[in-house]
Coordinates of C-alpha atoms in Angstrom, one line a residue:
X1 CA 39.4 49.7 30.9
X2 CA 35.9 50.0 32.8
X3 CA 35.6 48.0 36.1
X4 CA 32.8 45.1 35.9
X5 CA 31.3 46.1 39.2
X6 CA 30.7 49.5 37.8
X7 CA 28.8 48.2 34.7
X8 CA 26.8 45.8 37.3
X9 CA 25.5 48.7 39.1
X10 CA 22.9 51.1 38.2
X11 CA 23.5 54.8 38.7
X12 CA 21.2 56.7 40.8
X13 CA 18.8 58.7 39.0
X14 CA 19.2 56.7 35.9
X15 CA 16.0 55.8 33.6
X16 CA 15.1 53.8 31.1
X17 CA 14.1 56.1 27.9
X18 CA 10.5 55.6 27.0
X19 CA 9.4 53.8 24.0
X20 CA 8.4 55.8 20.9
X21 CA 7.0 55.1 17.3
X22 CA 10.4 55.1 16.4
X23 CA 11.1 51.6 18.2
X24 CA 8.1 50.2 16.0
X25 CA 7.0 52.2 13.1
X26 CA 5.1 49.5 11.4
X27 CA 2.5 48.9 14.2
X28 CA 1.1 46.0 15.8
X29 CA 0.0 42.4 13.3
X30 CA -2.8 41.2 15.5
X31 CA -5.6 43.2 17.2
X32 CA -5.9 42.3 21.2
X33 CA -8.7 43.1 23.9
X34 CA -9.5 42.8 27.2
X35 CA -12.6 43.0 29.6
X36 CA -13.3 43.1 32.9
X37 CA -16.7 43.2 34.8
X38 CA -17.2 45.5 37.4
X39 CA -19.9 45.5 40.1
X40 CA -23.3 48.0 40.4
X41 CA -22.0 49.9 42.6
X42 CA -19.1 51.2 40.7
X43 CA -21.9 51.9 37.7
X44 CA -22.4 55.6 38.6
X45 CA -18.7 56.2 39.0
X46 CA -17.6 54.9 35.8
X47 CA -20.6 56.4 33.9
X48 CA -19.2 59.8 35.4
X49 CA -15.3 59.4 34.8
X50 CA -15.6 57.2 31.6
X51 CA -14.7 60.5 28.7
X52 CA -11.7 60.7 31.0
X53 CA -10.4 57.2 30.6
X54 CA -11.1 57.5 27.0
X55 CA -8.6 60.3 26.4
X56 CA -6.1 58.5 28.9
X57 CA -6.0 55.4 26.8
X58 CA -6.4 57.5 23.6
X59 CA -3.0 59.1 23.7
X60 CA -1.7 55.4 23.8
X61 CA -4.0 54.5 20.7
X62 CA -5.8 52.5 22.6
X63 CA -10.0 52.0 22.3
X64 CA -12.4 51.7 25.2
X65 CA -16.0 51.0 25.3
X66 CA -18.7 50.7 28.7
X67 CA -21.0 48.2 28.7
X68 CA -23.4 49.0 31.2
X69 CA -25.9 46.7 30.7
X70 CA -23.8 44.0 30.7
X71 CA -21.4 45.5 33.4
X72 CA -18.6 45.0 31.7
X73 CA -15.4 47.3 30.3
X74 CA -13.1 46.0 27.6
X75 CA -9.9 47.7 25.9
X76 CA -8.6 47.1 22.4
X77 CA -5.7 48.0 20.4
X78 CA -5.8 50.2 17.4
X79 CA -4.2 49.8 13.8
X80 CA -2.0 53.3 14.9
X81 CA -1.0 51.2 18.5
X82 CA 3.1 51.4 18.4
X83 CA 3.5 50.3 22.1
X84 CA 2.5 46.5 22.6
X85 CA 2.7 46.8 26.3
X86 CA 0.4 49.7 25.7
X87 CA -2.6 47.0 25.8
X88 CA -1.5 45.6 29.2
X89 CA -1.4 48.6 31.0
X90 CA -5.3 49.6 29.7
X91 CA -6.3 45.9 30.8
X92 CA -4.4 46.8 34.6
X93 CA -6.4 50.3 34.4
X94 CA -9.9 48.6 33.8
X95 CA -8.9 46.3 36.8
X96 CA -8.3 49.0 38.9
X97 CA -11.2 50.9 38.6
X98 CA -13.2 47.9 39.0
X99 CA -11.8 47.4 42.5
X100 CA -13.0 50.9 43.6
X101 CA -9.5 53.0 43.3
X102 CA -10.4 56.0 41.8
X103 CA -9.3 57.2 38.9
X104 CA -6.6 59.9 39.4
X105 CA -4.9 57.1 40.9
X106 CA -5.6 54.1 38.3
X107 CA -4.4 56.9 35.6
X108 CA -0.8 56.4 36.6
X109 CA -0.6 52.7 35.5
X110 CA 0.1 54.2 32.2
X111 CA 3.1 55.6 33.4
X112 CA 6.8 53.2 32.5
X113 CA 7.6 53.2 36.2
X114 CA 4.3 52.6 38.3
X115 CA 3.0 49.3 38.5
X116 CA -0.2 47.2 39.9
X117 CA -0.6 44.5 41.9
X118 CA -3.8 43.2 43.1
X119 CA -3.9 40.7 46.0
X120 CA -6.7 38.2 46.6
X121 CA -6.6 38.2 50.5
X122 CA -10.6 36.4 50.7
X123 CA -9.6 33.1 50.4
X124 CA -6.8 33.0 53.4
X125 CA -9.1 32.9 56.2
X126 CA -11.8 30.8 57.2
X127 CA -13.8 32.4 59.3
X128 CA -15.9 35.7 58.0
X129 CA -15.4 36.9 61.6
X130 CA -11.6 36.6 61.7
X131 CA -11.0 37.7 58.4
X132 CA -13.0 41.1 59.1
X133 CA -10.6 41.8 62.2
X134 CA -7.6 41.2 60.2
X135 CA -8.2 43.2 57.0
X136 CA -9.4 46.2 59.6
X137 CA -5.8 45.7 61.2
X138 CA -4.5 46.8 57.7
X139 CA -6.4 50.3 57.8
X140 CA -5.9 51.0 61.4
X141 CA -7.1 53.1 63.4
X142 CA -8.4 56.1 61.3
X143 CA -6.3 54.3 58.4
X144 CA -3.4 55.2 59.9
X145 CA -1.4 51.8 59.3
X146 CA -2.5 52.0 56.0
X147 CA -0.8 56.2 55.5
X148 CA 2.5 54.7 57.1
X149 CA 2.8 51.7 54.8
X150 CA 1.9 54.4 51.9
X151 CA 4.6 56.4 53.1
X152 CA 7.5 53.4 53.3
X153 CA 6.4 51.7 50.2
X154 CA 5.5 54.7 48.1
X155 CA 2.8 53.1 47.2
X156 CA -0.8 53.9 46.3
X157 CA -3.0 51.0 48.8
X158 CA -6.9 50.2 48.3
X159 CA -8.1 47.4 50.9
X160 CA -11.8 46.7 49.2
X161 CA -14.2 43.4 49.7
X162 CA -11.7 40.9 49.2
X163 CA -8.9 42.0 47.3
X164 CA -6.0 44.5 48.1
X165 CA -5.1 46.5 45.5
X166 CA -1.7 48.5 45.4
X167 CA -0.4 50.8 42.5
X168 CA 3.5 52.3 43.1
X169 CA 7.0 50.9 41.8
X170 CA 8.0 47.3 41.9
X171 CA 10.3 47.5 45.0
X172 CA 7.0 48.8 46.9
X173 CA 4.7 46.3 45.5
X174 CA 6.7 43.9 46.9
X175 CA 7.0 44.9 50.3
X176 CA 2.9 45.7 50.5
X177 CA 2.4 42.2 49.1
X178 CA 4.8 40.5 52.4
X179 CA 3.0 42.8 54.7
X180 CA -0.7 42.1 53.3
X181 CA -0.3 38.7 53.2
X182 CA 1.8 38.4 57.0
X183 CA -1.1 40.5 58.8
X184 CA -3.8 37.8 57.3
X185 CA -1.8 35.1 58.9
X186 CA -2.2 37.2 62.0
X187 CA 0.9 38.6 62.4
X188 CA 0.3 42.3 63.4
X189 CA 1.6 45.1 60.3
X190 CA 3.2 47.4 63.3
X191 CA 6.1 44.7 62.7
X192 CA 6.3 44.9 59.2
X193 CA 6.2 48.8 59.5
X194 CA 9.1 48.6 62.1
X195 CA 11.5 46.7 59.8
X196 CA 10.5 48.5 56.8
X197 CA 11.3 52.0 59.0
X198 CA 15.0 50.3 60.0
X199 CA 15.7 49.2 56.3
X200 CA 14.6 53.2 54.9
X201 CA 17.7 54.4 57.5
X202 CA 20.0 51.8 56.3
X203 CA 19.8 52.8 52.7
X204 CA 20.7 56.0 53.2
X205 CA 24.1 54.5 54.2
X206 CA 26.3 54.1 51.1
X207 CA 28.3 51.6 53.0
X208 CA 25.5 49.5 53.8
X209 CA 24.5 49.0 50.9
X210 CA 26.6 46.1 49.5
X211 CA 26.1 44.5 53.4
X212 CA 23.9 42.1 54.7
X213 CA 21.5 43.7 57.5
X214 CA 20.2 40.9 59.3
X215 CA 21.9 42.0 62.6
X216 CA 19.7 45.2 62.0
X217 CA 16.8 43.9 61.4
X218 CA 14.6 42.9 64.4
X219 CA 13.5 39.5 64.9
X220 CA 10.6 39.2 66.9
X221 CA 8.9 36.2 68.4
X222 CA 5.4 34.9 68.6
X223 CA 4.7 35.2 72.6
X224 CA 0.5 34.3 72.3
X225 CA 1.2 30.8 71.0
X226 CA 1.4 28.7 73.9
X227 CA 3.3 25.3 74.2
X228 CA 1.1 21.5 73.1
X229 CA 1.3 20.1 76.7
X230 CA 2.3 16.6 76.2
X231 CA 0.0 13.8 78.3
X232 CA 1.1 12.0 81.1
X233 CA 0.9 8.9 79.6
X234 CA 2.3 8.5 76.8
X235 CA 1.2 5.3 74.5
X236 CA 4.2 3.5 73.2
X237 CA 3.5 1.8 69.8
X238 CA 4.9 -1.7 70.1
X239 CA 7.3 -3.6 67.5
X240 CA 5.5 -5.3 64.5
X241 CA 5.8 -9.1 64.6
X242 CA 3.8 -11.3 62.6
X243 CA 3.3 -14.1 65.0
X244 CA 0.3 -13.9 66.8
X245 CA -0.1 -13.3 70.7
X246 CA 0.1 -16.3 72.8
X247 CA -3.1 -17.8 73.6
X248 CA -4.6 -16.8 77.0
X249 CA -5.0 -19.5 79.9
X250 CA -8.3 -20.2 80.6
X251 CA -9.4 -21.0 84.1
X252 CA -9.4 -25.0 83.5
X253 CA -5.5 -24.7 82.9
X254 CA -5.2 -22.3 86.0
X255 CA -6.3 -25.0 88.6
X256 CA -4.6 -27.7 86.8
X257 CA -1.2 -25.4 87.3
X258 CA -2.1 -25.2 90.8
X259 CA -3.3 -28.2 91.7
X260 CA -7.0 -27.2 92.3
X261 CA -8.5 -28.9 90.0
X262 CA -7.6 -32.5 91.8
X263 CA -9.3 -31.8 94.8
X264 CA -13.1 -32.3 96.0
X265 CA -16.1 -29.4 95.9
X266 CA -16.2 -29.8 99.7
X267 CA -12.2 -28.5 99.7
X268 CA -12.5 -26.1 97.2
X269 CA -15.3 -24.4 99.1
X270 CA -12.9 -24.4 102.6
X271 CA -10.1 -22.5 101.0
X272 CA -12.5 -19.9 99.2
X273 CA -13.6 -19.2 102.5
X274 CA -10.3 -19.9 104.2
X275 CA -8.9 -16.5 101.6
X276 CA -12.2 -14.4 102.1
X277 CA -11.6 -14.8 106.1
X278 CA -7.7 -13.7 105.8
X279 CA -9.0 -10.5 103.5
X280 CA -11.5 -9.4 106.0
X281 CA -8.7 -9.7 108.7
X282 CA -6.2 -7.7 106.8
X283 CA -9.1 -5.1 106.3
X284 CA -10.0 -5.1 110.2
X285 CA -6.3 -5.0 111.0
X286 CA -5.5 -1.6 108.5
X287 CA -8.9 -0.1 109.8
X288 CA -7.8 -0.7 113.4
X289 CA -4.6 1.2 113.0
X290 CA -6.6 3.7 111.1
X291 CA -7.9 4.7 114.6
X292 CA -5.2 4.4 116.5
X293 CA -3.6 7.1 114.7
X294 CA -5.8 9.8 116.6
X295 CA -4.9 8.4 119.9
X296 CA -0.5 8.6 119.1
X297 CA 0.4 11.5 121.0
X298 CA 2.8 13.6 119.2
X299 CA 6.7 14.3 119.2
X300 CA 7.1 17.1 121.9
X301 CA 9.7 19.7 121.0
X302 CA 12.7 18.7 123.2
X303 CA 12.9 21.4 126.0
X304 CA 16.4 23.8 125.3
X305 CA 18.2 24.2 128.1
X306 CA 18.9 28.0 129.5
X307 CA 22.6 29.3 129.9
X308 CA 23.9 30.2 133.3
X309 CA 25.1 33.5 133.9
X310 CA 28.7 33.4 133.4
X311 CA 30.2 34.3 136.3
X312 CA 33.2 35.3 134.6
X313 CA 32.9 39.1 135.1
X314 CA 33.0 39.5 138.8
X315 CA 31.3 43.2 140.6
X316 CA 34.3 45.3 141.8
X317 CA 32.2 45.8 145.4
X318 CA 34.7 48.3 146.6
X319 CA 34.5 50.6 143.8
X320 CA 30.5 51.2 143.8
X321 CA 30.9 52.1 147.5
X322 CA 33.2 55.0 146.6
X323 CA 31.1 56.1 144.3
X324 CA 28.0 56.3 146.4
X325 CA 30.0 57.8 149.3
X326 CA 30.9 60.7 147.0
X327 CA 27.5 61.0 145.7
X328 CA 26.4 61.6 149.6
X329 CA 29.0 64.8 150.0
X330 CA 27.7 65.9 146.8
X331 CA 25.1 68.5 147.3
X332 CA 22.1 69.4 144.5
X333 CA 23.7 71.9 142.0
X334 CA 27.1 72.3 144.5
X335 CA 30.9 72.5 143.1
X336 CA 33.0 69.7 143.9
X337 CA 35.1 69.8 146.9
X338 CA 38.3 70.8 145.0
X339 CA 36.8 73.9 142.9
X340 CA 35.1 74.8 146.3
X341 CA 38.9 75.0 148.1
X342 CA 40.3 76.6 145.1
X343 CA 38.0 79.2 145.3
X344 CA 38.4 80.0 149.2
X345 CA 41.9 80.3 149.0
X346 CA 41.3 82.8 146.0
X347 CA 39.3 85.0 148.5
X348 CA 41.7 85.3 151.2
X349 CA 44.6 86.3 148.7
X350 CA 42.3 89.2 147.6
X351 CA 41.8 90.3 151.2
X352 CA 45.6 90.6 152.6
X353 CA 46.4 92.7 149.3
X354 CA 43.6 95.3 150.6

């Protein structure tokens, strides 16, 4: 009995045997070809390593012809083609060395394990400008962005015009393709690089492996984007009705409302003046204070009163006049009285023993 998770697994270092005339002995039904064009400036190039292509593509059966006048390079299969995948790798080969990779690289796509990916990067940014900066952030400076994404991805990486082209095994491919496309949506490739670096350590780890490493991984945030500061006023869409607004008085209907309208020209022409005269004297009455103001005097500071000496701690009189008294006796550089007696009676013992 053999465990299903075992047959679920591929074992390291196993690969997938490569496909002989055995697997199809009868050959291919239908002939199939593919062109490519290629610019002028690859003419001299291709002119130079095209006998070399040849006998690449020659070992798979496989028929190539350079139109130089037309610019063009086109691959077709051969009655002795076995391998029908044979034709699809020579169609990825002419691709490649159309987009400038040379051709001790593009000569791997032949291999089982090494695939191509090209990526169209011209069309995700607007400005020609912009677009510049960003593909140069792939190569780095002195294409050294470009060696450590080689390095991670084991992958062969050509940034030319406007397309990306990248030749290495599928896990690679992908990687190059998240990265390419990331750094064109500005989002720098030192980021990429970082989590790419992190996930190479984890792998190692045989325990790891059937884990999830998102606590590993480093998130990081976009900090040059700044916040949409929302107005101050803010315009409040009102709720649909489908009555119309109420019709707006005119000024017939005001004086009618209050009472206006009844009375004479003469009247009408008092109370106009009546309201101009109380305007002006609200206006001569806010200007007047407005004056006023400079001669307020202001607030003083109120004046803190100063603590009396406690008189708690009352002077021992008595004491200091002791102390000057003995100060008095007290010569310059003199013993005190007692040391001075001691010492007398110390002399007269030493005369009566002579």
């Amino acid at each position: 009995a053999v465990d299903e998770s075992e047959l679920l697994t591929v074992p390291d270092g196993w690969k997938e045997p490569a496909f002989t005339r055995e697997d199809n002995p009868k050959g291919l039904l239908e002939e199939s070809s593919f062109a490519t064009l290629f610019p002028k400036y690859r003419e001299a190039y291709l002119k130079e390593c095209w006998p070399l292509v040849q006998k690449a593509l020659s070992e798979h059966y496989v028929n190539a012809t350079l139109d130089l006048i037309e610019g063009s390079m086109t691959v077709t299969t051969t009655k002795k083609t076995f391998d029908p995948y044979a034709i699809i790798r020579a169609r990825d080969l002419i691709k490649l060395l159309a987009r400038s990779v040379p051709f001790e690289q593009a000569v791997r796509i032949l291999q089982d394990d090494v695939a191509c990916d090209i990526i169209k990067i011209g069309s995700l940014v607007r400005k020609r400008d912009t677009f510049i900066k960003r593909r140069g952030r792939l190569l780095g400076p002195k294409g050294s962005t470009l060696k450590a994404l080689e390095l991670l991805t084991n992958c062969y990486i050509m940034v030319q015009g406007n397309t990306v082209s990248a030749l290495g095994p599928f896990s690679g491919l992908k990687e190059v393709r998240k990265v390419v496309l990331d750094t064109m949506k500005n989002i720098h490739p030192i980021y990429n690089i970082k989590t790419l670096m992190i996930k190479r350590e984890l792998s190692k780890d045989p325990e790891l492996r059937s884990q999830s490493w998102e606590r590993f991984l480093p998130k990081f945030k976009r900090k040059n984007l700044k916040k949409r500061k929302e107005p101050k006023k803010k315009n409040t869409k009102k709720e649909y009705t489908p009555f119309p607004p109420p019709q707006p008085e005119s000024q017939v209907d005001k004086e009618l409302a209050s009472g206006e309208y009844f009375l004479k020209e003469r009247q009408k022409k008092r109370k106009r003046m009546e309201e101009i005269k109380a305007k002006q004297a609200d206006a001569v009455k806010k200007r007047q204070e407005e004056r006023n103001k400079a001669f307020i005097p202001p607030k003083e500071k109120p004046v803190l009163k100063t603590k009396k000496a406690s008189t708690e701690k009352k002077i021992d009189i008595e004491a200091i006049k002791e102390k000057v008294k003995n100060a008095k006796k007290k010569k310059l550089g003199a013993l005190p009285v007692e040391e001075v007696k001691l010492k007398m009676a110390a002399d007269e013992k030493k005369k009566k023993k002579k």
